[in-house]
Amino acid sequence: MSQRHFASPDDVEAAFYDAIERGHLDEVMSVWAEDEDIVCIHPPGNRLLGYRAVRESWRAILAGTPGLRIVASQIIRWQSGMIAVHQVSEALHLGNDPQIHGPLNATNVYVMGAGGWRLVSHHSSAAGEAPAADLEISRRQLH
Amino acid sequence: MSQRHFASPDDVEAAFYDAIERGHLDEVMSVWAEDEDIVCIHPPGNRLLGYRAVRESWRAILAGTPGLRIVASQIIRWQSGMIAVHQVSEALHLGNDPQIHGPLNATNVYVMGAGGWRLVSHHSSAAGEAPAADLEISRRQLH
């Protein structure tokens, strides 16, 4: 798709979550810097590096989670020069499921380049009271 | 303790992990901005806001995890103006336990203020990627 121009980190952030809600992979990826030095960490925790790996993860998420809508609330933001960092809370809505899932905590990093602002790092992890024991169980199941 | 001055984000990062290794709470906290707008997210995921909450979490971690040493490897870094962001991998060493725990993925955010660079956000979460092979190598080297 044609290159989009985002005038602010907020514009990128809004476009990111909007594209997820519409399940549109190309639009989700249009908010990212087309770079090898981008990072995406989804729960349960893999660090994905580079545009191709990040794209594949979102392809799988969108394909496997129809009706996914993420409502993001900004908690704290920092901005200076060509970098902005937003701490957000993400509430997950899944189709018609009335239950709200998550929340996730996310740290989003935006960088301004020649084409405007882009997302370069999205680190999300499950928030909440899950005791360490549960995490250990989850990790064992992954191996 | 007296106010420390950090000339670079790397200096803050080194002091942070060094203070953890020495189990020195005041030094751990000396790398943080003394601010209500700081964020710390440890596994299993609670978001802690503000100096007091962040301090209490580190007090509990240091008290409950004697011999904790975190070896951090930088993966990617961004810096512009008065903000720097480092993506790091954290390998956890616990006292004489030869097993390396984690790794964790962490996004560290540094801001330069009147007193030099300080940590304002530390988001860590368990890495789900199977580090088993690497860990096995590490264990073999230790034995």
mmCIF file of C-alpha atoms in Angstrom:
data_model
loop_
_atom_site.group_PDB
_atom_site.id
_atom_site.type_symbol
_atom_site.label_atom_id
_atom_site.label_comp_id
_atom_site.label_asym_id
_atom_site.label_seq_id
_atom_site.Cartn_x
_atom_site.Cartn_y
_atom_site.Cartn_z
ATOM 1 C CA MET A 1 0.000 0.000 0.000
ATOM 2 C CA SER A 2 1.126 3.564 -0.493
ATOM 3 C CA GLN A 3 3.364 5.038 2.138
ATOM 4 C CA ARG A 4 1.388 6.750 4.863
ATOM 5 C CA HIS A 5 2.564 9.847 6.654
ATOM 6 C CA PHE A 6 1.987 10.217 10.372
ATOM 7 C CA ALA A 7 2.463 13.679 11.797
ATOM 8 C CA SER A 8 2.708 12.610 15.434
ATOM 9 C CA PRO A 9 3.260 9.573 17.636
ATOM 10 C CA ASP A 10 -0.413 9.779 18.583
ATOM 11 C CA ASP A 11 -1.377 9.471 14.942
ATOM 12 C CA VAL A 12 0.738 6.335 14.611
ATOM 13 C CA GLU A 13 -0.708 4.863 17.764
ATOM 14 C CA ALA A 14 -4.281 5.521 16.708
ATOM 15 C CA ALA A 15 -3.652 4.037 13.254
ATOM 16 C CA PHE A 16 -2.013 0.977 14.791
ATOM 17 C CA TYR A 17 -4.915 0.037 17.033
ATOM 18 C CA ASP A 18 -7.448 1.006 14.391
ATOM 19 C CA ALA A 19 -5.814 -1.255 11.818
ATOM 20 C CA ILE A 20 -5.810 -4.137 14.305
ATOM 21 C CA GLU A 21 -9.520 -3.638 14.892
ATOM 22 C CA ARG A 22 -10.172 -3.756 11.176
ATOM 23 C CA GLY A 23 -7.994 -6.833 10.843
ATOM 24 C CA HIS A 24 -6.002 -5.206 8.050
ATOM 25 C CA LEU A 25 -2.458 -6.563 8.027
ATOM 26 C CA ASP A 26 -1.039 -4.110 5.495
ATOM 27 C CA GLU A 27 -2.353 -1.197 7.536
ATOM 28 C CA VAL A 28 -1.011 -2.660 10.773
ATOM 29 C CA MET A 29 2.382 -2.922 9.142
ATOM 30 C CA SER A 30 2.187 0.557 7.603
ATOM 31 C CA VAL A 31 2.657 2.105 11.036
ATOM 32 C CA TRP A 32 5.968 0.306 11.559
ATOM 33 C CA ALA A 33 9.342 1.535 10.376
ATOM 34 C CA GLU A 34 10.409 -0.687 7.486
ATOM 35 C CA ASP A 35 13.588 -1.610 9.193
ATOM 36 C CA GLU A 36 15.543 -4.531 10.508
ATOM 37 C CA ASP A 37 15.878 -2.705 13.800
ATOM 38 C CA ILE A 38 12.300 -2.943 14.957
ATOM 39 C CA VAL A 39 11.153 -5.001 17.905
ATOM 40 C CA CYS A 40 7.827 -6.575 18.751
ATOM 41 C CA ILE A 41 7.244 -8.553 21.934
ATOM 42 C CA HIS A 42 3.828 -10.157 22.316
ATOM 43 C CA PRO A 43 2.762 -12.264 25.245
ATOM 44 C CA PRO A 44 3.969 -14.872 25.997
ATOM 45 C CA GLY A 45 7.216 -13.141 25.359
ATOM 46 C CA ASN A 46 9.081 -13.887 22.160
ATOM 47 C CA ARG A 47 11.141 -10.948 20.958
ATOM 48 C CA LEU A 48 10.636 -10.526 17.236
ATOM 49 C CA LEU A 49 13.278 -8.569 15.365
ATOM 50 C CA GLY A 50 12.879 -7.010 11.940
ATOM 51 C CA TYR A 51 10.006 -6.155 9.665
ATOM 52 C CA ARG A 52 9.467 -9.628 8.259
ATOM 53 C CA ALA A 53 9.197 -11.383 11.623
ATOM 54 C CA VAL A 54 6.963 -8.666 13.013
ATOM 55 C CA ARG A 55 4.687 -8.861 9.984
ATOM 56 C CA GLU A 56 4.391 -12.625 10.236
ATOM 57 C CA SER A 57 3.396 -12.374 13.895
ATOM 58 C CA TRP A 58 0.628 -9.909 13.142
ATOM 59 C CA ARG A 59 -0.528 -12.007 10.211
ATOM 60 C CA ALA A 60 -0.925 -14.959 12.570
ATOM 61 C CA ILE A 61 -2.611 -12.880 15.270
ATOM 62 C CA LEU A 62 -5.113 -11.320 12.893
ATOM 63 C CA ALA A 63 -5.836 -14.654 11.231
ATOM 64 C CA GLY A 64 -6.219 -16.445 14.536
ATOM 65 C CA THR A 65 -8.150 -13.799 16.431
ATOM 66 C CA PRO A 66 -11.030 -12.546 14.299
ATOM 67 C CA GLY A 67 -12.844 -9.631 15.891
ATOM 68 C CA LEU A 68 -9.832 -8.572 17.938
ATOM 69 C CA ARG A 69 -10.148 -5.016 19.181
ATOM 70 C CA ILE A 70 -7.583 -3.433 21.474
ATOM 71 C CA VAL A 71 -8.627 -0.401 23.446
ATOM 72 C CA ALA A 72 -5.448 1.369 24.498
ATOM 73 C CA SER A 73 -5.273 3.902 27.312
ATOM 74 C CA GLN A 74 -2.191 6.046 27.615
ATOM 75 C CA ILE A 75 -0.658 6.009 31.064
ATOM 76 C CA ILE A 76 2.537 8.027 30.682
ATOM 77 C CA ARG A 77 4.353 9.478 27.687
ATOM 78 C CA TRP A 78 7.789 10.909 27.086
ATOM 79 C CA GLN A 79 8.900 12.746 23.966
ATOM 80 C CA SER A 80 12.091 14.519 22.956
ATOM 81 C CA GLY A 81 13.833 15.070 19.657
ATOM 82 C CA MET A 82 12.764 12.342 17.288
ATOM 83 C CA ILE A 83 11.712 9.764 19.874
ATOM 84 C CA ALA A 84 8.514 9.270 21.798
ATOM 85 C CA VAL A 85 7.646 6.548 24.276
ATOM 86 C CA HIS A 86 4.119 5.745 25.388
ATOM 87 C CA GLN A 87 3.140 3.505 28.258
ATOM 88 C CA VAL A 88 -0.319 2.176 27.544
ATOM 89 C CA SER A 89 -2.814 -0.242 29.000
ATOM 90 C CA GLU A 90 -4.454 -2.505 26.456
ATOM 91 C CA ALA A 91 -7.920 -3.974 27.043
ATOM 92 C CA LEU A 92 -8.647 -6.798 24.611
ATOM 93 C CA HIS A 93 -12.095 -7.343 23.128
ATOM 94 C CA LEU A 94 -12.699 -10.516 21.135
ATOM 95 C CA GLY A 95 -15.602 -10.341 18.723
ATOM 96 C CA ASN A 96 -18.915 -10.573 20.545
ATOM 97 C CA ASP A 97 -17.379 -11.984 23.703
ATOM 98 C CA PRO A 98 -18.652 -9.632 26.430
ATOM 99 C CA GLN A 99 -15.657 -10.403 28.601
ATOM 100 C CA ILE A 100 -12.767 -7.953 28.396
ATOM 101 C CA HIS A 101 -9.468 -9.791 28.248
ATOM 102 C CA GLY A 102 -6.103 -8.693 29.455
ATOM 103 C CA PRO A 103 -5.264 -6.078 30.258
ATOM 104 C CA LEU A 104 -1.821 -5.976 28.763
ATOM 105 C CA ASN A 105 0.844 -3.434 29.608
ATOM 106 C CA ALA A 106 2.608 -2.088 26.560
ATOM 107 C CA THR A 107 5.602 0.145 25.995
ATOM 108 C CA ASN A 108 5.410 1.669 22.514
ATOM 109 C CA VAL A 109 8.414 3.467 21.025
ATOM 110 C CA TYR A 110 8.051 5.849 18.081
ATOM 111 C CA VAL A 111 10.787 7.382 15.968
ATOM 112 C CA MET A 112 10.471 10.200 13.457
ATOM 113 C CA GLY A 113 12.192 9.557 10.161
ATOM 114 C CA ALA A 114 12.059 11.001 6.695
ATOM 115 C CA GLY A 115 8.527 9.680 6.217
ATOM 116 C CA GLY A 116 7.148 10.946 9.503
ATOM 117 C CA TRP A 117 6.621 9.082 12.751
ATOM 118 C CA ARG A 118 6.711 5.288 12.868
ATOM 119 C CA LEU A 119 6.480 2.560 15.457
ATOM 120 C CA VAL A 120 9.836 0.909 16.113
ATOM 121 C CA SER A 121 9.142 -1.094 19.270
ATOM 122 C CA HIS A 122 6.023 -2.612 20.811
ATOM 123 C CA HIS A 123 6.602 -4.522 24.043
ATOM 124 C CA SER A 124 3.436 -5.964 25.519
ATOM 125 C CA SER A 125 2.997 -8.322 28.415
ATOM 126 C CA ALA A 126 0.114 -9.564 30.504
ATOM 127 C CA ALA A 127 -0.702 -7.300 33.410
ATOM 128 C CA GLY A 128 -2.086 -8.512 36.609
ATOM 129 C CA GLU A 129 -1.723 -10.582 39.580
ATOM 130 C CA ALA A 130 -0.656 -13.872 37.996
ATOM 131 C CA PRO A 131 1.744 -15.387 40.485
ATOM 132 C CA ALA A 132 5.183 -16.378 39.359
ATOM 133 C CA ALA A 133 4.229 -20.033 39.625
ATOM 134 C CA ASP A 134 1.674 -19.577 36.877
ATOM 135 C CA LEU A 135 4.234 -17.963 34.658
ATOM 136 C CA GLU A 136 6.579 -20.852 35.193
ATOM 137 C CA ILE A 137 3.835 -23.249 34.184
ATOM 138 C CA SER A 138 3.135 -21.236 31.061
ATOM 139 C CA ARG A 139 6.758 -21.201 30.114
ATOM 140 C CA ARG A 140 7.156 -24.910 30.625
ATOM 141 C CA GLN A 141 4.201 -25.503 28.368
ATOM 142 C CA LEU A 142 5.909 -23.506 25.685
ATOM 143 C CA HIS A 143 9.023 -25.613 25.673
ATOM 144 C CA MET B 1 22.775 8.910 49.379
ATOM 145 C CA SER B 2 24.216 11.825 47.513
ATOM 146 C CA GLN B 3 22.849 12.551 44.071
ATOM 147 C CA ARG B 4 24.744 10.707 41.383
ATOM 148 C CA HIS B 5 25.394 12.104 37.943
ATOM 149 C CA PHE B 6 25.206 9.848 34.923
ATOM 150 C CA ALA B 7 26.692 11.212 31.723
ATOM 151 C CA SER B 8 25.016 8.707 29.389
ATOM 152 C CA PRO B 9 22.203 6.157 29.219
ATOM 153 C CA ASP B 10 24.854 3.438 29.212
ATOM 154 C CA ASP B 11 26.209 4.746 32.494
ATOM 155 C CA VAL B 12 22.749 4.553 34.037
ATOM 156 C CA GLU B 13 22.206 1.064 32.702
ATOM 157 C CA ALA B 14 25.525 -0.198 33.988
ATOM 158 C CA ALA B 15 24.900 1.347 37.418
ATOM 159 C CA PHE B 16 21.415 -0.152 37.551
ATOM 160 C CA TYR B 17 22.488 -3.748 36.992
ATOM 161 C CA ASP B 18 25.591 -3.295 39.110
ATOM 162 C CA ALA B 19 23.538 -2.033 42.046
ATOM 163 C CA ILE B 20 21.177 -4.999 41.717
ATOM 164 C CA GLU B 21 24.137 -7.369 41.809
ATOM 165 C CA ARG B 22 25.391 -5.713 44.961
ATOM 166 C CA GLY B 23 21.918 -5.844 46.473
ATOM 167 C CA HIS B 24 22.080 -2.140 47.328
ATOM 168 C CA LEU B 25 18.590 -0.673 47.290
ATOM 169 C CA ASP B 26 19.643 2.977 47.571
ATOM 170 C CA GLU B 27 21.968 2.581 44.616
ATOM 171 C CA VAL B 28 19.329 0.797 42.573
ATOM 172 C CA MET B 29 16.989 3.685 43.224
ATOM 173 C CA SER B 30 19.645 6.319 42.535
ATOM 174 C CA VAL B 31 19.493 5.497 38.831
ATOM 175 C CA TRP B 32 15.763 6.291 38.667
ATOM 176 C CA ALA B 33 14.288 9.729 38.138
ATOM 177 C CA GLU B 34 12.781 10.842 41.428
ATOM 178 C CA ASP B 35 9.439 11.340 39.864
ATOM 179 C CA GLU B 36 5.845 10.246 40.043
ATOM 180 C CA ASP B 37 5.982 9.571 36.311
ATOM 181 C CA ILE B 38 8.242 6.564 36.363
ATOM 182 C CA VAL B 39 7.133 3.071 35.460
ATOM 183 C CA CYS B 40 8.442 -0.341 36.432
ATOM 184 C CA ILE B 41 6.918 -3.571 35.168
ATOM 185 C CA HIS B 42 8.399 -6.766 36.558
ATOM 186 C CA PRO B 43 7.230 -10.229 35.665
ATOM 187 C CA PRO B 44 4.510 -11.293 36.341
ATOM 188 C CA GLY B 45 3.286 -7.992 35.043
ATOM 189 C CA ASN B 46 2.031 -5.419 37.506
ATOM 190 C CA ARG B 47 2.707 -1.886 36.391
ATOM 191 C CA LEU B 48 4.219 0.132 39.217
ATOM 192 C CA LEU B 49 3.912 3.894 38.992
ATOM 193 C CA GLY B 50 5.945 6.428 40.917
ATOM 194 C CA TYR B 51 9.148 6.398 42.899
ATOM 195 C CA ARG B 52 7.718 4.981 46.098
ATOM 196 C CA ALA B 53 6.048 1.966 44.477
ATOM 197 C CA VAL B 54 9.098 1.250 42.350
ATOM 198 C CA ARG B 55 11.363 1.447 45.392
ATOM 199 C CA GLU B 56 9.180 -0.923 47.399
ATOM 200 C CA SER B 57 9.255 -3.473 44.574
ATOM 201 C CA TRP B 58 13.025 -3.436 44.424
ATOM 202 C CA ARG B 59 13.273 -3.625 48.199
ATOM 203 C CA ALA B 60 11.179 -6.809 48.086
ATOM 204 C CA ILE B 61 13.119 -8.277 45.154
ATOM 205 C CA LEU B 62 16.517 -7.650 46.729
ATOM 206 C CA ALA B 63 15.348 -8.947 50.094
ATOM 207 C CA GLY B 64 13.760 -12.028 48.579
ATOM 208 C CA THR B 65 16.437 -12.870 46.031
ATOM 209 C CA PRO B 66 19.848 -12.763 47.677
ATOM 210 C CA GLY B 67 22.657 -13.205 45.185
ATOM 211 C CA LEU B 68 20.601 -11.943 42.272
ATOM 212 C CA ARG B 69 22.762 -10.928 39.349
ATOM 213 C CA ILE B 70 21.304 -9.796 36.048
ATOM 214 C CA VAL B 71 23.517 -9.939 32.991
ATOM 215 C CA ALA B 72 22.007 -7.603 30.432
ATOM 216 C CA SER B 73 22.820 -7.714 26.731
ATOM 217 C CA GLN B 74 21.781 -4.804 24.570
ATOM 218 C CA ILE B 75 19.833 -5.816 21.500
ATOM 219 C CA ILE B 76 18.791 -2.510 19.944
ATOM 220 C CA ARG B 77 19.027 1.119 21.057
ATOM 221 C CA TRP B 78 17.475 4.364 19.942
ATOM 222 C CA GLN B 79 18.528 7.820 21.128
ATOM 223 C CA SER B 80 17.459 11.326 20.202
ATOM 224 C CA GLY B 81 17.271 14.577 22.104
ATOM 225 C CA MET B 82 16.897 13.774 25.768
ATOM 226 C CA ILE B 83 15.476 10.262 25.417
ATOM 227 C CA ALA B 84 17.136 6.917 24.905
ATOM 228 C CA VAL B 85 15.517 3.505 24.682
ATOM 229 C CA HIS B 86 17.391 0.242 25.058
ATOM 230 C CA GLN B 87 16.054 -3.201 24.284
ATOM 231 C CA VAL B 88 17.985 -5.684 26.400
ATOM 232 C CA SER B 89 17.991 -9.369 27.195
ATOM 233 C CA GLU B 90 18.398 -10.166 30.862
ATOM 234 C CA ALA B 91 19.924 -13.447 32.016
ATOM 235 C CA LEU B 92 19.261 -14.036 35.719
ATOM 236 C CA HIS B 93 21.846 -15.623 37.986
ATOM 237 C CA LEU B 94 20.812 -16.590 41.501
ATOM 238 C CA GLY B 95 23.643 -16.912 43.972
ATOM 239 C CA ASN B 96 25.552 -20.145 43.455
ATOM 240 C CA ASP B 97 22.774 -21.763 41.420
ATOM 241 C CA PRO B 98 24.533 -22.832 38.213
ATOM 242 C CA GLN B 99 21.274 -22.593 36.288
ATOM 243 C CA ILE B 100 20.710 -19.376 34.378
ATOM 244 C CA HIS B 101 17.139 -18.197 34.752
ATOM 245 C CA GLY B 102 15.020 -16.229 32.379
ATOM 246 C CA PRO B 103 15.888 -14.750 30.071
ATOM 247 C CA LEU B 104 13.720 -11.686 30.396
ATOM 248 C CA ASN B 105 13.136 -9.144 27.665
ATOM 249 C CA ALA B 106 13.353 -5.589 28.918
ATOM 250 C CA THR B 107 12.652 -2.202 27.408
ATOM 251 C CA ASN B 108 14.540 0.468 29.344
ATOM 252 C CA VAL B 109 13.762 4.143 28.826
ATOM 253 C CA TYR B 110 16.198 6.873 29.886
ATOM 254 C CA VAL B 111 15.590 10.606 30.073
ATOM 255 C CA MET B 112 18.149 13.356 30.538
ATOM 256 C CA GLY B 113 17.206 15.937 33.125
ATOM 257 C CA ALA B 114 18.995 18.613 35.088
ATOM 258 C CA GLY B 115 20.923 15.961 37.009
ATOM 259 C CA GLY B 116 21.994 13.930 34.008
ATOM 260 C CA TRP B 117 20.491 10.752 32.599
ATOM 261 C CA ARG B 118 18.035 8.700 34.624
ATOM 262 C CA LEU B 119 15.923 5.612 34.180
ATOM 263 C CA VAL B 120 12.216 6.445 33.829
ATOM 264 C CA SER B 121 10.773 3.148 32.624
ATOM 265 C CA HIS B 122 11.800 -0.485 32.984
ATOM 266 C CA HIS B 123 9.439 -2.988 31.366
ATOM 267 C CA SER B 124 10.555 -6.568 31.741
ATOM 268 C CA SER B 125 8.744 -9.756 30.908
ATOM 269 C CA ALA B 126 9.619 -13.410 30.601
ATOM 270 C CA ALA B 127 10.923 -14.334 27.185
ATOM 271 C CA GLY B 128 8.856 -17.165 25.784
ATOM 272 C CA GLU B 129 11.319 -18.048 23.091
ATOM 273 C CA ALA B 130 12.817 -21.383 23.840
ATOM 274 C CA PRO B 131 16.239 -20.575 25.219
ATOM 275 C CA ALA B 132 16.676 -24.216 26.171
ATOM 276 C CA ALA B 133 19.516 -24.881 23.771
ATOM 277 C CA ASP B 134 21.427 -21.802 24.860
ATOM 278 C CA LEU B 135 20.805 -22.558 28.489
ATOM 279 C CA GLU B 136 22.044 -26.096 28.049
ATOM 280 C CA ILE B 137 25.249 -24.758 26.574
ATOM 281 C CA SER B 138 25.624 -22.339 29.441
ATOM 282 C CA ARG B 139 25.053 -25.052 31.984
ATOM 283 C CA ARG B 140 27.569 -27.299 30.392
ATOM 284 C CA GLN B 141 30.135 -24.556 30.491
ATOM 285 C CA LEU B 142 29.449 -24.004 34.146
ATOM 286 C CA HIS B 143 29.863 -27.618 35.174
#
